[in-house]
Short mmCIF file of C-alpha atoms in Angstrom, two decimals:
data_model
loop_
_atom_site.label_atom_id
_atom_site.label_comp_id
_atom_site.label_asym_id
_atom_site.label_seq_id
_atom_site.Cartn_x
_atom_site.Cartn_y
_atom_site.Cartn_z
CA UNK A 2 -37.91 61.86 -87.83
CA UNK A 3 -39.78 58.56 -87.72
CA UNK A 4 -42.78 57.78 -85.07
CA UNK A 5 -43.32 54.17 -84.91
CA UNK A 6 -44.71 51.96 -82.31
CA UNK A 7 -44.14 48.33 -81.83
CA UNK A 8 -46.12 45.91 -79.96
CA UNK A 9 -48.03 48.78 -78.19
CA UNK A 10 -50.99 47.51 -76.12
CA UNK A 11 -52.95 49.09 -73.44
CA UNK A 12 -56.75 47.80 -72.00
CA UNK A 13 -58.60 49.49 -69.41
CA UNK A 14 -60.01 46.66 -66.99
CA UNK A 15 -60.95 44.09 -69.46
CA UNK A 16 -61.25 45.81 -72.26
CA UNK A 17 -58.30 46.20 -75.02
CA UNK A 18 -57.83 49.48 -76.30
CA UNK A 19 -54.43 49.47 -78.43
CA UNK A 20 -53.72 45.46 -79.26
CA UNK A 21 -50.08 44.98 -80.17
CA UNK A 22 -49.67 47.47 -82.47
CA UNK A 23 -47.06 48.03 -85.16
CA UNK A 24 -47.57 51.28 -86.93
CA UNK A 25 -44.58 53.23 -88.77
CA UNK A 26 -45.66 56.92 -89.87
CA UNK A 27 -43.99 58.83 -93.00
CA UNK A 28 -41.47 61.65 -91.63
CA UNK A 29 -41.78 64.74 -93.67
CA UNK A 30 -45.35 63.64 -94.78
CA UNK A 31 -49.50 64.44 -93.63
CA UNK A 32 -50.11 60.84 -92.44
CA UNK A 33 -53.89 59.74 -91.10
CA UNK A 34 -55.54 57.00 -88.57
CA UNK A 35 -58.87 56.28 -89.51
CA UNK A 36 -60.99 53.98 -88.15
CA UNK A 37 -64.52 53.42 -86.31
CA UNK A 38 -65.59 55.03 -83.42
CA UNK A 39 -64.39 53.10 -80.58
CA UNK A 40 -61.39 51.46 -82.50
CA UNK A 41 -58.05 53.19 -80.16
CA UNK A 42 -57.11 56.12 -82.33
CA UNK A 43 -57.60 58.62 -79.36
CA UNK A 44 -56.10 56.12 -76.86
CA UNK A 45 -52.97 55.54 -79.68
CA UNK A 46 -52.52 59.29 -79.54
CA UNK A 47 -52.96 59.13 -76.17
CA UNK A 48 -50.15 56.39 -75.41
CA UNK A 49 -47.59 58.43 -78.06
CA UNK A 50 -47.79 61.50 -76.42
CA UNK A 51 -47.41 60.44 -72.61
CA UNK A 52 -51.11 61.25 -71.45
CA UNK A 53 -51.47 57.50 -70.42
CA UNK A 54 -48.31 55.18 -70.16
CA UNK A 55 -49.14 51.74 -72.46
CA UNK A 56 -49.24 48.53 -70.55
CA UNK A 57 -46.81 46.94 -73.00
CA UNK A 58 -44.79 48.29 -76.44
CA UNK A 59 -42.31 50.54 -77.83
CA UNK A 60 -42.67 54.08 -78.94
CA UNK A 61 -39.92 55.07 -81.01
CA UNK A 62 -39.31 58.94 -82.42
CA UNK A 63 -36.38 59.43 -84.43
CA UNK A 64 -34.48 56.57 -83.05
CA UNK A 65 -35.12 57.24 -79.33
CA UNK A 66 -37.82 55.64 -77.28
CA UNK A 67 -40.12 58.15 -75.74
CA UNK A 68 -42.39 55.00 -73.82
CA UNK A 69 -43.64 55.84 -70.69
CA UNK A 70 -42.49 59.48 -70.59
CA UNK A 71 -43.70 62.73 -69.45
CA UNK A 72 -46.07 64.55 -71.62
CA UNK A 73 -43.77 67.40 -71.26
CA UNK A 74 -40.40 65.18 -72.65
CA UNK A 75 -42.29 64.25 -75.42
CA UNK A 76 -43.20 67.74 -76.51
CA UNK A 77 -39.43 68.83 -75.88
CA UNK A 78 -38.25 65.71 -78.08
CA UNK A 79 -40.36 67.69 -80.56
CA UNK A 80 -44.04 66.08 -80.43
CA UNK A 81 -47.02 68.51 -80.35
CA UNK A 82 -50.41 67.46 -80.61
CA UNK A 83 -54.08 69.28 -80.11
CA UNK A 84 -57.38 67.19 -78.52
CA UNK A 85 -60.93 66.78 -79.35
CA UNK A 86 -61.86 68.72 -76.82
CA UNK A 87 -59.43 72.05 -77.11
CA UNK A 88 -57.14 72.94 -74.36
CA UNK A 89 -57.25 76.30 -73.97
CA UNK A 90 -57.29 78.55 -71.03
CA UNK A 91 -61.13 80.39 -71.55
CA UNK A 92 -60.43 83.05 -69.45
CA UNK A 93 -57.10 84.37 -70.79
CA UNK A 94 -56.96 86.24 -74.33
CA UNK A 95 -55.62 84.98 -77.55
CA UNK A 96 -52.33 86.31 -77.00
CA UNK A 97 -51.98 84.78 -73.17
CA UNK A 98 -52.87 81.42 -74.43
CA UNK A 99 -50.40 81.03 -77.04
CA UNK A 100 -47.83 82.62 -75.19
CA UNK A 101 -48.24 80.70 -71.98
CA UNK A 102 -47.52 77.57 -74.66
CA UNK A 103 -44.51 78.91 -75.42
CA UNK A 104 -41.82 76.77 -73.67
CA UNK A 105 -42.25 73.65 -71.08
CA UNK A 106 -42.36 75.81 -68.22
CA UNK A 107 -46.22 76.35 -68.88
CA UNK A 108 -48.67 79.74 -68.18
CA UNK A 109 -46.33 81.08 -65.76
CA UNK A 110 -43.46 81.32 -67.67
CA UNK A 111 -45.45 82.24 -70.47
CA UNK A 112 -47.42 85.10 -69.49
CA UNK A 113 -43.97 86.37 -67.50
CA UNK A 114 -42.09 85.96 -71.21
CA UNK A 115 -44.83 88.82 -72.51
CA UNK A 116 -42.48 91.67 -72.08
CA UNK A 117 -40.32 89.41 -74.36
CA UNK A 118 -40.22 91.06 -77.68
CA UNK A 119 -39.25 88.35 -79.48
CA UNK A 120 -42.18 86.04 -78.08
CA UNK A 121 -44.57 88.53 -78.79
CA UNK A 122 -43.46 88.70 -82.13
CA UNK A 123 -43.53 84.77 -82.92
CA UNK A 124 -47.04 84.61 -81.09
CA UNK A 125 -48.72 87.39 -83.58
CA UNK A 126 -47.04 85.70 -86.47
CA UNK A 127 -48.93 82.54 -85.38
CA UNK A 128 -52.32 84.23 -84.38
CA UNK A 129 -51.17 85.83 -88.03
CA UNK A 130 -50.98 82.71 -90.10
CA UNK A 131 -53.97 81.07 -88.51
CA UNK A 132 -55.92 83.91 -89.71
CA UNK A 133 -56.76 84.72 -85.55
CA UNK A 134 -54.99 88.00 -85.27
CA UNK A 135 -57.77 90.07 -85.14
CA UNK A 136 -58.64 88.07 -81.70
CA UNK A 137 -55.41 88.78 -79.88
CA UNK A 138 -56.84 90.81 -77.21
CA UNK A 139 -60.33 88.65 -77.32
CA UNK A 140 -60.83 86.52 -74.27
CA UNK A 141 -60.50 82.20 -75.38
CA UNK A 142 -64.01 81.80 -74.15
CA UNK A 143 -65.93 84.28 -76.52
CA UNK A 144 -64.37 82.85 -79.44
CA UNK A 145 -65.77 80.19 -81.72
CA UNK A 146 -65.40 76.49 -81.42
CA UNK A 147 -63.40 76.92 -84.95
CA UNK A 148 -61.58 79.64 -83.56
CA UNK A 149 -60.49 77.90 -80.33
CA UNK A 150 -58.83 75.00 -82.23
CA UNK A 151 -56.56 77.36 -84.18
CA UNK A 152 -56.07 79.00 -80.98
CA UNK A 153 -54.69 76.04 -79.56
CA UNK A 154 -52.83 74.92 -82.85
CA UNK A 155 -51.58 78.16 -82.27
CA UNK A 156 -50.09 77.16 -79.09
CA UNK A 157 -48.85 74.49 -80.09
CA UNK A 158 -46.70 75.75 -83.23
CA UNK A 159 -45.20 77.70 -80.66
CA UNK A 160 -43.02 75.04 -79.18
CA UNK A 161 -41.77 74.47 -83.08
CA UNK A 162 -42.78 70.93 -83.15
CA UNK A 163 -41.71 68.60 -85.96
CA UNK A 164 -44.16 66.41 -85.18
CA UNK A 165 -47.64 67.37 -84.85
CA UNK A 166 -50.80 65.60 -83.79
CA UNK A 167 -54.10 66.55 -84.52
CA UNK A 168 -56.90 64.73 -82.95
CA UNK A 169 -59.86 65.48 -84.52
CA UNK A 170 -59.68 69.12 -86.31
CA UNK A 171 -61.97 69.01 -88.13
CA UNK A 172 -65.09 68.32 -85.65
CA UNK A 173 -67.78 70.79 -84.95
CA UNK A 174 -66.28 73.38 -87.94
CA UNK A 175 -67.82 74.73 -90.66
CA UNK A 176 -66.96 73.91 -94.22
CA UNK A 177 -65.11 77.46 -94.64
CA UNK A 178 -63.15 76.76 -91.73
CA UNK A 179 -62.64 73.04 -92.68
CA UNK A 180 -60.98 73.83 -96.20
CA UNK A 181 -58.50 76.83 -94.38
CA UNK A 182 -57.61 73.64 -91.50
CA UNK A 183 -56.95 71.40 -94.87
CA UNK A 184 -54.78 74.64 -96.53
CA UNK A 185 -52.63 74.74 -93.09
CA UNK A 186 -51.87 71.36 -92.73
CA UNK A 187 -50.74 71.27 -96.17
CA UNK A 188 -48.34 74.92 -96.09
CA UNK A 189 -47.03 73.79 -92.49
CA UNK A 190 -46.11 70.40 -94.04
CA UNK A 191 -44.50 71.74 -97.33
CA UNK A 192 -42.51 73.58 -94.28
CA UNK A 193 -41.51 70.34 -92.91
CA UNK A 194 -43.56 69.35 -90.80
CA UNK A 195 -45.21 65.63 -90.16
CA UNK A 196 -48.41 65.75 -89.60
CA UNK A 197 -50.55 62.45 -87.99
CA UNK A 198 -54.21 63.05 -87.86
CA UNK A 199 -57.29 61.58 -86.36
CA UNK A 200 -60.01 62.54 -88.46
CA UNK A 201 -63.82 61.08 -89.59
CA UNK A 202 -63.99 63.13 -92.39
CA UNK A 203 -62.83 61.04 -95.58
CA UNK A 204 -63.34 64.04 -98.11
CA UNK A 205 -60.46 65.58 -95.96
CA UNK A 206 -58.61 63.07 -95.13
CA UNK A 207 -58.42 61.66 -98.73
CA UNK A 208 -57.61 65.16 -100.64
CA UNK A 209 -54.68 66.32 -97.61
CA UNK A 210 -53.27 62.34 -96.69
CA UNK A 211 -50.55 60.88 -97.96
CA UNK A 212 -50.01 58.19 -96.09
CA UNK A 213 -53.16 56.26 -94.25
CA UNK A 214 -53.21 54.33 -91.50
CA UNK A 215 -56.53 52.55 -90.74
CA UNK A 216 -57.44 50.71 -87.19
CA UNK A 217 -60.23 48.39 -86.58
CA UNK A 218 -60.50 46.59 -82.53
CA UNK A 219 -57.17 47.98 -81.29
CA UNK A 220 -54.90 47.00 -84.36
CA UNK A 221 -54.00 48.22 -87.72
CA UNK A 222 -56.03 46.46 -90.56
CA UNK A 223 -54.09 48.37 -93.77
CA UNK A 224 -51.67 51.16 -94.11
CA UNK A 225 -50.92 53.38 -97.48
CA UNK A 226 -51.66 55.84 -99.83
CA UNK A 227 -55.13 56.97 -100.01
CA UNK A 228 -55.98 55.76 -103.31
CA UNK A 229 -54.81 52.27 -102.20
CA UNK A 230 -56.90 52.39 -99.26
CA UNK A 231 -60.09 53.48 -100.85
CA UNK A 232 -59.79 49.63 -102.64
CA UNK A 233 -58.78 47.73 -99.52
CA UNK A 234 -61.70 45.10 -98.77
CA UNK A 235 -60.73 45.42 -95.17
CA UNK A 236 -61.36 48.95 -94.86
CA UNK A 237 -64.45 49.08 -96.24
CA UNK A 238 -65.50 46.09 -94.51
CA UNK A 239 -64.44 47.14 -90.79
CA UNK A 240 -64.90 51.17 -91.67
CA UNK A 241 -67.27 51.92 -94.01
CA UNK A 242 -69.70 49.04 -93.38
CA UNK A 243 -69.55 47.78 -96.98
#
């Protein structure tokens, strides 16, 4: 299904964050927003997922218009996403946190749904695939940075998303880590998933991406494949300083 958003805009006092933007991502494809620090990538994601309602705008998924709604529609409508900063719960164990993701009804249902065979099974599978299982009984907090955000990618796969943000995943990694995030994105997508990511490193962006979307003050600046991207004049003017 299509994510697009028309005329979004949202400031915070005087200053504008997201400026009437119009930005269509590829269903079925790894799509990217790029852009300087500062330039409303995290507030975009931010808007699209129902963590802060947009002060004007249209945000569209699959036909229906998710604006304004609850963080927890959104995911139900079938939009996951992870943060920067990983939201985990650092004092339950691999296992608790990704099955206390499991359906909208949060840690308590979760953790209750552990005599659940069936959940049990789907949340090693994940811990499984993200190459985590070995840290099913290990409490969030002892694990490493890298091993926290496939913790909470974990989580989020849960919910069986066919949309899925990722804000950032490859920040604070190390370059082992970084090429087994890029392999993911790329088997979970050959799966069928979209993928929209927020990411500062090019090298990744440009060998997963197939469709790039680049901001600059608010506002997309250029959109398309990465090739065509690399040879926009306002990209590397606005993002790579050139």
């Amino acid at each position: 299904m299509t994510l697009t958003t028309t005329g979004l805009r949202k400031s915070f006092g005087g200053v504008v964050a997201i400026d009437d933007a119009d930005v269509s991502f590829l269903p079925g494809r790894v799509n990217a927003l790029i852009g300087p620090n500062g330039s409303g990538k995290t507030t975009f994601f931010n808007c699209v997922t129902g963590m802060i309602k947009p002060d004007a705008g249209r945000i569209s998924y699959g036909g229906r218009d998710l604006t304004g709604r609850a963080p927890h529609v959104i995911a139900r409508a079938g939009v996951g996403r992870t943060f920067q900063l990983c939201r985990i719960f650092p004092r339950l164990t691999a296992i608790e946190n990704v099955l206390a993701a499991v359906r909208p009804g949060g840690l308590l249902h979760g953790l209750r749904s552990a005599h659940r065979r069936h959940e049990l099974e789907r949340a090693h599978h994940w811990l499984t695939r993200l190459g985590i299982e070995h840290l099913a009984g290990a409490e969030a907090r002892n694990m490493s940075w890298g091993q926290q955000k496939l913790l909470e990618l974990a989580g989020v796969l849960m919910a069986e998303p066919a949309t899925i943000l990722l804000d950032e995943p490859a920040g604070g990694v190390n370059p082992a880590l970084l090429d087994r995030i890029g392999t993911l994105v790329r088997e979970l997508n050959a799966e069928g998933r979209t993928f929209v990511i927020v990411e500062h490193n090019m090298d990744l962006v440009m060998s997963i991406s197939d469709h790039i979307v680049v901001f600059d003050r608010g506002r997309p600046i250029a959109a398309g494949p990465p090739a065509e991207i690399r040879a926009d004049d306002r990209v590397l003017g606005a993002y790579l300083g050139v």
